[in-house]
Amino acid sequence: SFDGSDTGSDGGGPKPSTAAGAAAAAGAAGLLQERRTPSFGRVLRALPYEVVPFVLGMFVLVEGLNATAWVDRLAGWLGSGVGGSTWAALFGVGSFSVLLANLANNQPMTILMTRVCMSPVFAQAATA
Protein backbone atom coordinates (compact mmCIF):
# COMPACT_ATOMS: atom_id res chain seq x y z
CA SER A 1 0.00 0.00 0.00
CA PHE A 2 1.06 3.55 -0.58
CA ASP A 3 1.98 5.33 2.64
CA GLY A 4 3.51 8.45 1.12
CA SER A 5 7.11 7.45 1.75
CA ASP A 6 9.56 7.53 -1.13
CA THR A 7 11.67 4.50 -0.32
CA GLY A 8 12.10 1.27 -2.19
CA SER A 9 10.58 -2.04 -1.13
CA ASP A 10 13.61 -2.87 1.00
CA GLY A 11 13.21 0.35 2.98
CA GLY A 12 16.54 1.83 1.95
CA GLY A 13 17.06 4.46 -0.68
CA PRO A 14 14.76 6.08 -3.18
CA LYS A 15 12.52 4.20 -5.60
CA PRO A 16 14.07 3.50 -9.01
CA SER A 17 11.52 5.78 -10.70
CA THR A 18 12.47 8.66 -8.42
CA ALA A 19 16.16 8.13 -9.09
CA ALA A 20 15.55 7.97 -12.84
CA GLY A 21 13.48 11.16 -12.73
CA ALA A 22 16.17 12.97 -10.78
CA ALA A 23 18.84 11.81 -13.24
CA ALA A 24 16.74 12.96 -16.21
CA ALA A 25 16.16 16.37 -14.61
CA ALA A 26 19.88 16.77 -13.89
CA GLY A 27 20.73 15.82 -17.47
CA ALA A 28 18.21 18.27 -18.89
CA ALA A 29 19.54 21.04 -16.66
CA GLY A 30 23.08 20.30 -17.89
CA LEU A 31 21.98 20.45 -21.52
CA LEU A 32 20.20 23.75 -20.99
CA GLN A 33 23.31 25.28 -19.40
CA GLU A 34 25.47 24.32 -22.39
CA ARG A 35 22.97 25.54 -25.00
CA ARG A 36 24.16 28.43 -27.11
CA THR A 37 22.14 30.47 -29.52
CA PRO A 38 23.53 29.68 -32.97
CA SER A 39 24.37 32.47 -35.35
CA PHE A 40 22.89 32.59 -38.83
CA GLY A 41 26.29 31.92 -40.39
CA ARG A 42 26.93 28.89 -38.16
CA VAL A 43 23.55 27.45 -39.13
CA LEU A 44 24.26 27.94 -42.85
CA ARG A 45 27.65 26.24 -42.53
CA ALA A 46 26.11 23.27 -40.69
CA LEU A 47 23.35 22.57 -43.22
CA PRO A 48 23.60 19.19 -45.01
CA TYR A 49 23.87 20.50 -48.58
CA GLU A 50 24.36 16.99 -49.99
CA VAL A 51 20.63 16.28 -49.52
CA VAL A 52 19.50 19.28 -51.59
CA PRO A 53 19.52 17.36 -54.92
CA PHE A 54 17.53 14.55 -53.29
CA VAL A 55 14.90 16.92 -51.93
CA LEU A 56 14.61 18.79 -55.22
CA GLY A 57 14.33 15.46 -57.03
CA MET A 58 11.44 14.46 -54.76
CA PHE A 59 9.55 17.63 -55.71
CA VAL A 60 10.14 16.85 -59.39
CA LEU A 61 9.01 13.24 -58.90
CA VAL A 62 5.79 14.26 -57.14
CA GLU A 63 5.04 16.86 -59.80
CA GLY A 64 5.59 14.16 -62.43
CA LEU A 65 3.12 11.90 -60.60
CA ASN A 66 0.71 14.82 -60.48
CA ALA A 67 1.09 15.54 -64.21
CA THR A 68 0.37 11.91 -65.09
CA ALA A 69 -2.73 11.82 -62.80
CA TRP A 70 -1.27 9.31 -60.32
CA VAL A 71 -1.77 11.76 -57.44
CA ASP A 72 -5.47 12.06 -58.34
CA ARG A 73 -5.80 8.29 -58.58
CA LEU A 74 -4.26 7.86 -55.15
CA ALA A 75 -6.44 10.68 -53.79
CA GLY A 76 -9.57 9.04 -55.17
CA TRP A 77 -8.60 5.67 -53.72
CA LEU A 78 -7.86 7.11 -50.26
CA GLY A 79 -10.90 9.38 -50.30
CA SER A 80 -13.31 6.63 -51.31
CA GLY A 81 -12.51 4.63 -48.19
CA VAL A 82 -13.47 7.27 -45.64
CA GLY A 83 -17.22 7.49 -46.20
CA GLY A 84 -17.51 11.18 -45.30
CA SER A 85 -15.99 10.73 -41.83
CA THR A 86 -13.28 13.15 -40.77
CA TRP A 87 -11.90 10.61 -38.28
CA ALA A 88 -11.78 7.90 -40.95
CA ALA A 89 -9.98 10.32 -43.29
CA LEU A 90 -7.42 11.17 -40.59
CA PHE A 91 -6.90 7.51 -39.76
CA GLY A 92 -6.67 6.45 -43.42
CA VAL A 93 -4.28 9.18 -44.50
CA GLY A 94 -2.22 8.79 -41.32
CA SER A 95 -1.95 5.02 -41.69
CA PHE A 96 -1.04 5.24 -45.36
CA SER A 97 1.54 7.93 -44.54
CA VAL A 98 3.14 5.69 -41.92
CA LEU A 99 3.30 2.85 -44.45
CA LEU A 100 4.88 5.09 -47.10
CA ALA A 101 7.35 6.56 -44.62
CA ASN A 102 8.53 3.06 -43.75
CA LEU A 103 8.80 2.00 -47.40
CA ALA A 104 10.44 5.15 -48.74
CA ASN A 105 11.42 8.13 -46.63
CA ASN A 106 9.69 10.89 -44.67
CA GLN A 107 10.53 13.64 -47.15
CA PRO A 108 9.00 12.15 -50.32
CA MET A 109 6.06 10.75 -48.34
CA THR A 110 5.24 14.18 -46.92
CA ILE A 111 5.51 15.85 -50.32
CA LEU A 112 3.31 13.21 -51.97
CA MET A 113 0.68 13.04 -49.23
CA THR A 114 0.42 16.84 -49.13
CA ARG A 115 -0.40 16.83 -52.84
CA VAL A 116 -2.87 13.97 -52.34
CA CYS A 117 -4.70 15.79 -49.54
CA MET A 118 -4.77 19.02 -51.56
CA SER A 119 -6.27 17.23 -54.57
CA PRO A 120 -9.89 18.13 -55.36
CA VAL A 121 -10.40 14.43 -56.16
CA PHE A 122 -9.68 13.57 -52.52
CA ALA A 123 -12.24 16.08 -51.26
CA GLN A 124 -14.88 14.85 -53.72
CA ALA A 125 -14.27 11.17 -52.95
CA ALA A 126 -14.15 11.75 -49.19
CA THR A 127 -17.50 13.58 -49.10
CA ALA A 128 -19.32 11.27 -51.50
PDB file of C-alpha atoms in Angstrom:
ATOM      1  CA  SER A   1       0.000   0.000   0.000  1.00  0.00           C
ATOM      2  CA  PHE A   2       1.060   3.554  -0.581  1.00  0.00           C
ATOM      3  CA  ASP A   3       1.975   5.325   2.635  1.00  0.00           C
ATOM      4  CA  GLY A   4       3.509   8.447   1.120  1.00  0.00           C
ATOM      5  CA  SER A   5       7.111   7.450   1.746  1.00  0.00           C
ATOM      6  CA  ASP A   6       9.563   7.530  -1.127  1.00  0.00           C
ATOM      7  CA  THR A   7      11.667   4.505  -0.320  1.00  0.00           C
ATOM      8  CA  GLY A   8      12.105   1.269  -2.189  1.00  0.00           C
ATOM      9  CA  SER A   9      10.582  -2.039  -1.130  1.00  0.00           C
ATOM     10  CA  ASP A  10      13.612  -2.874   0.996  1.00  0.00           C
ATOM     11  CA  GLY A  11      13.208   0.345   2.985  1.00  0.00           C
ATOM     12  CA  GLY A  12      16.537   1.828   1.949  1.00  0.00           C
ATOM     13  CA  GLY A  13      17.062   4.464  -0.675  1.00  0.00           C
ATOM     14  CA  PRO A  14      14.758   6.082  -3.181  1.00  0.00           C
ATOM     15  CA  LYS A  15      12.519   4.198  -5.600  1.00  0.00           C
ATOM     16  CA  PRO A  16      14.073   3.498  -9.009  1.00  0.00           C
ATOM     17  CA  SER A  17      11.517   5.779 -10.700  1.00  0.00           C
ATOM     18  CA  THR A  18      12.471   8.662  -8.416  1.00  0.00           C
ATOM     19  CA  ALA A  19      16.158   8.133  -9.086  1.00  0.00           C
ATOM     20  CA  ALA A  20      15.549   7.970 -12.841  1.00  0.00           C
ATOM     21  CA  GLY A  21      13.478  11.158 -12.732  1.00  0.00           C
ATOM     22  CA  ALA A  22      16.172  12.966 -10.780  1.00  0.00           C
ATOM     23  CA  ALA A  23      18.842  11.809 -13.244  1.00  0.00           C
ATOM     24  CA  ALA A  24      16.743  12.957 -16.207  1.00  0.00           C
ATOM     25  CA  ALA A  25      16.155  16.369 -14.612  1.00  0.00           C
ATOM     26  CA  ALA A  26      19.878  16.772 -13.889  1.00  0.00           C
ATOM     27  CA  GLY A  27      20.734  15.822 -17.467  1.00  0.00           C
ATOM     28  CA  ALA A  28      18.207  18.270 -18.892  1.00  0.00           C
ATOM     29  CA  ALA A  29      19.543  21.041 -16.660  1.00  0.00           C
ATOM     30  CA  GLY A  30      23.076  20.298 -17.888  1.00  0.00           C
ATOM     31  CA  LEU A  31      21.978  20.454 -21.517  1.00  0.00           C
ATOM     32  CA  LEU A  32      20.200  23.746 -20.988  1.00  0.00           C
ATOM     33  CA  GLN A  33      23.309  25.276 -19.402  1.00  0.00           C
ATOM     34  CA  GLU A  34      25.471  24.316 -22.395  1.00  0.00           C
ATOM     35  CA  ARG A  35      22.965  25.539 -24.998  1.00  0.00           C
ATOM     36  CA  ARG A  36      24.156  28.426 -27.109  1.00  0.00           C
ATOM     37  CA  THR A  37      22.136  30.470 -29.522  1.00  0.00           C
ATOM     38  CA  PRO A  38      23.529  29.678 -32.972  1.00  0.00           C
ATOM     39  CA  SER A  39      24.375  32.469 -35.345  1.00  0.00           C
ATOM     40  CA  PHE A  40      22.891  32.594 -38.828  1.00  0.00           C
ATOM     41  CA  GLY A  41      26.294  31.915 -40.392  1.00  0.00           C
ATOM     42  CA  ARG A  42      26.925  28.890 -38.161  1.00  0.00           C
ATOM     43  CA  VAL A  43      23.546  27.448 -39.131  1.00  0.00           C
ATOM     44  CA  LEU A  44      24.259  27.942 -42.851  1.00  0.00           C
ATOM     45  CA  ARG A  45      27.648  26.240 -42.534  1.00  0.00           C
ATOM     46  CA  ALA A  46      26.115  23.268 -40.694  1.00  0.00           C
ATOM     47  CA  LEU A  47      23.348  22.574 -43.223  1.00  0.00           C
ATOM     48  CA  PRO A  48      23.595  19.192 -45.006  1.00  0.00           C
ATOM     49  CA  TYR A  49      23.868  20.496 -48.579  1.00  0.00           C
ATOM     50  CA  GLU A  50      24.364  16.991 -49.991  1.00  0.00           C
ATOM     51  CA  VAL A  51      20.634  16.275 -49.519  1.00  0.00           C
ATOM     52  CA  VAL A  52      19.504  19.280 -51.592  1.00  0.00           C
ATOM     53  CA  PRO A  53      19.522  17.360 -54.924  1.00  0.00           C
ATOM     54  CA  PHE A  54      17.534  14.546 -53.289  1.00  0.00           C
ATOM     55  CA  VAL A  55      14.896  16.918 -51.929  1.00  0.00           C
ATOM     56  CA  LEU A  56      14.606  18.790 -55.215  1.00  0.00           C
ATOM     57  CA  GLY A  57      14.333  15.464 -57.031  1.00  0.00           C
ATOM     58  CA  MET A  58      11.443  14.462 -54.764  1.00  0.00           C
ATOM     59  CA  PHE A  59       9.554  17.626 -55.707  1.00  0.00           C
ATOM     60  CA  VAL A  60      10.139  16.852 -59.394  1.00  0.00           C
ATOM     61  CA  LEU A  61       9.014  13.245 -58.903  1.00  0.00           C
ATOM     62  CA  VAL A  62       5.786  14.256 -57.138  1.00  0.00           C
ATOM     63  CA  GLU A  63       5.038  16.856 -59.802  1.00  0.00           C
ATOM     64  CA  GLY A  64       5.592  14.157 -62.428  1.00  0.00           C
ATOM     65  CA  LEU A  65       3.123  11.900 -60.603  1.00  0.00           C
ATOM     66  CA  ASN A  66       0.708  14.818 -60.482  1.00  0.00           C
ATOM     67  CA  ALA A  67       1.093  15.537 -64.206  1.00  0.00           C
ATOM     68  CA  THR A  68       0.372  11.905 -65.091  1.00  0.00           C
ATOM     69  CA  ALA A  69      -2.733  11.822 -62.803  1.00  0.00           C
ATOM     70  CA  TRP A  70      -1.267   9.310 -60.316  1.00  0.00           C
ATOM     71  CA  VAL A  71      -1.771  11.763 -57.442  1.00  0.00           C
ATOM     72  CA  ASP A  72      -5.472  12.063 -58.336  1.00  0.00           C
ATOM     73  CA  ARG A  73      -5.804   8.288 -58.585  1.00  0.00           C
ATOM     74  CA  LEU A  74      -4.265   7.859 -55.153  1.00  0.00           C
ATOM     75  CA  ALA A  75      -6.441  10.684 -53.793  1.00  0.00           C
ATOM     76  CA  GLY A  76      -9.575   9.038 -55.172  1.00  0.00           C
ATOM     77  CA  TRP A  77      -8.601   5.674 -53.719  1.00  0.00           C
ATOM     78  CA  LEU A  78      -7.857   7.110 -50.263  1.00  0.00           C
ATOM     79  CA  GLY A  79     -10.900   9.378 -50.299  1.00  0.00           C
ATOM     80  CA  SER A  80     -13.306   6.627 -51.309  1.00  0.00           C
ATOM     81  CA  GLY A  81     -12.505   4.625 -48.191  1.00  0.00           C
ATOM     82  CA  VAL A  82     -13.469   7.271 -45.638  1.00  0.00           C
ATOM     83  CA  GLY A  83     -17.221   7.492 -46.195  1.00  0.00           C
ATOM     84  CA  GLY A  84     -17.509  11.184 -45.295  1.00  0.00           C
ATOM     85  CA  SER A  85     -15.989  10.728 -41.826  1.00  0.00           C
ATOM     86  CA  THR A  86     -13.278  13.149 -40.769  1.00  0.00           C
ATOM     87  CA  TRP A  87     -11.904  10.609 -38.284  1.00  0.00           C
ATOM     88  CA  ALA A  88     -11.783   7.900 -40.947  1.00  0.00           C
ATOM     89  CA  ALA A  89      -9.983  10.317 -43.286  1.00  0.00           C
ATOM     90  CA  LEU A  90      -7.422  11.167 -40.594  1.00  0.00           C
ATOM     91  CA  PHE A  91      -6.896   7.509 -39.759  1.00  0.00           C
ATOM     92  CA  GLY A  92      -6.673   6.446 -43.421  1.00  0.00           C
ATOM     93  CA  VAL A  93      -4.285   9.181 -44.505  1.00  0.00           C
ATOM     94  CA  GLY A  94      -2.223   8.792 -41.324  1.00  0.00           C
ATOM     95  CA  SER A  95      -1.954   5.020 -41.690  1.00  0.00           C
ATOM     96  CA  PHE A  96      -1.038   5.243 -45.358  1.00  0.00           C
ATOM     97  CA  SER A  97       1.541   7.932 -44.537  1.00  0.00           C
ATOM     98  CA  VAL A  98       3.145   5.690 -41.924  1.00  0.00           C
ATOM     99  CA  LEU A  99       3.299   2.852 -44.450  1.00  0.00           C
ATOM    100  CA  LEU A 100       4.879   5.095 -47.099  1.00  0.00           C
ATOM    101  CA  ALA A 101       7.351   6.563 -44.623  1.00  0.00           C
ATOM    102  CA  ASN A 102       8.533   3.060 -43.752  1.00  0.00           C
ATOM    103  CA  LEU A 103       8.801   2.004 -47.399  1.00  0.00           C
ATOM    104  CA  ALA A 104      10.437   5.149 -48.744  1.00  0.00           C
ATOM    105  CA  ASN A 105      11.424   8.133 -46.633  1.00  0.00           C
ATOM    106  CA  ASN A 106       9.692  10.894 -44.673  1.00  0.00           C
ATOM    107  CA  GLN A 107      10.529  13.643 -47.153  1.00  0.00           C
ATOM    108  CA  PRO A 108       8.999  12.151 -50.322  1.00  0.00           C
ATOM    109  CA  MET A 109       6.056  10.750 -48.339  1.00  0.00           C
ATOM    110  CA  THR A 110       5.243  14.178 -46.921  1.00  0.00           C
ATOM    111  CA  ILE A 111       5.506  15.848 -50.319  1.00  0.00           C
ATOM    112  CA  LEU A 112       3.312  13.207 -51.966  1.00  0.00           C
ATOM    113  CA  MET A 113       0.684  13.040 -49.231  1.00  0.00           C
ATOM    114  CA  THR A 114       0.420  16.840 -49.133  1.00  0.00           C
ATOM    115  CA  ARG A 115      -0.395  16.831 -52.835  1.00  0.00           C
ATOM    116  CA  VAL A 116      -2.865  13.966 -52.338  1.00  0.00           C
ATOM    117  CA  CYS A 117      -4.703  15.788 -49.537  1.00  0.00           C
ATOM    118  CA  MET A 118      -4.768  19.016 -51.563  1.00  0.00           C
ATOM    119  CA  SER A 119      -6.266  17.231 -54.567  1.00  0.00           C
ATOM    120  CA  PRO A 120      -9.894  18.127 -55.360  1.00  0.00           C
ATOM    121  CA  VAL A 121     -10.404  14.429 -56.164  1.00  0.00           C
ATOM    122  CA  PHE A 122      -9.676  13.566 -52.524  1.00  0.00           C
ATOM    123  CA  ALA A 123     -12.244  16.083 -51.261  1.00  0.00           C
ATOM    124  CA  GLN A 124     -14.876  14.845 -53.725  1.00  0.00           C
ATOM    125  CA  ALA A 125     -14.270  11.174 -52.953  1.00  0.00           C
ATOM    126  CA  ALA A 126     -14.153  11.751 -49.193  1.00  0.00           C
ATOM    127  CA  THR A 127     -17.496  13.580 -49.097  1.00  0.00           C
ATOM    128  CA  ALA A 128     -19.322  11.268 -51.503  1.00  0.00           C
TER     129      ALA A 128
END
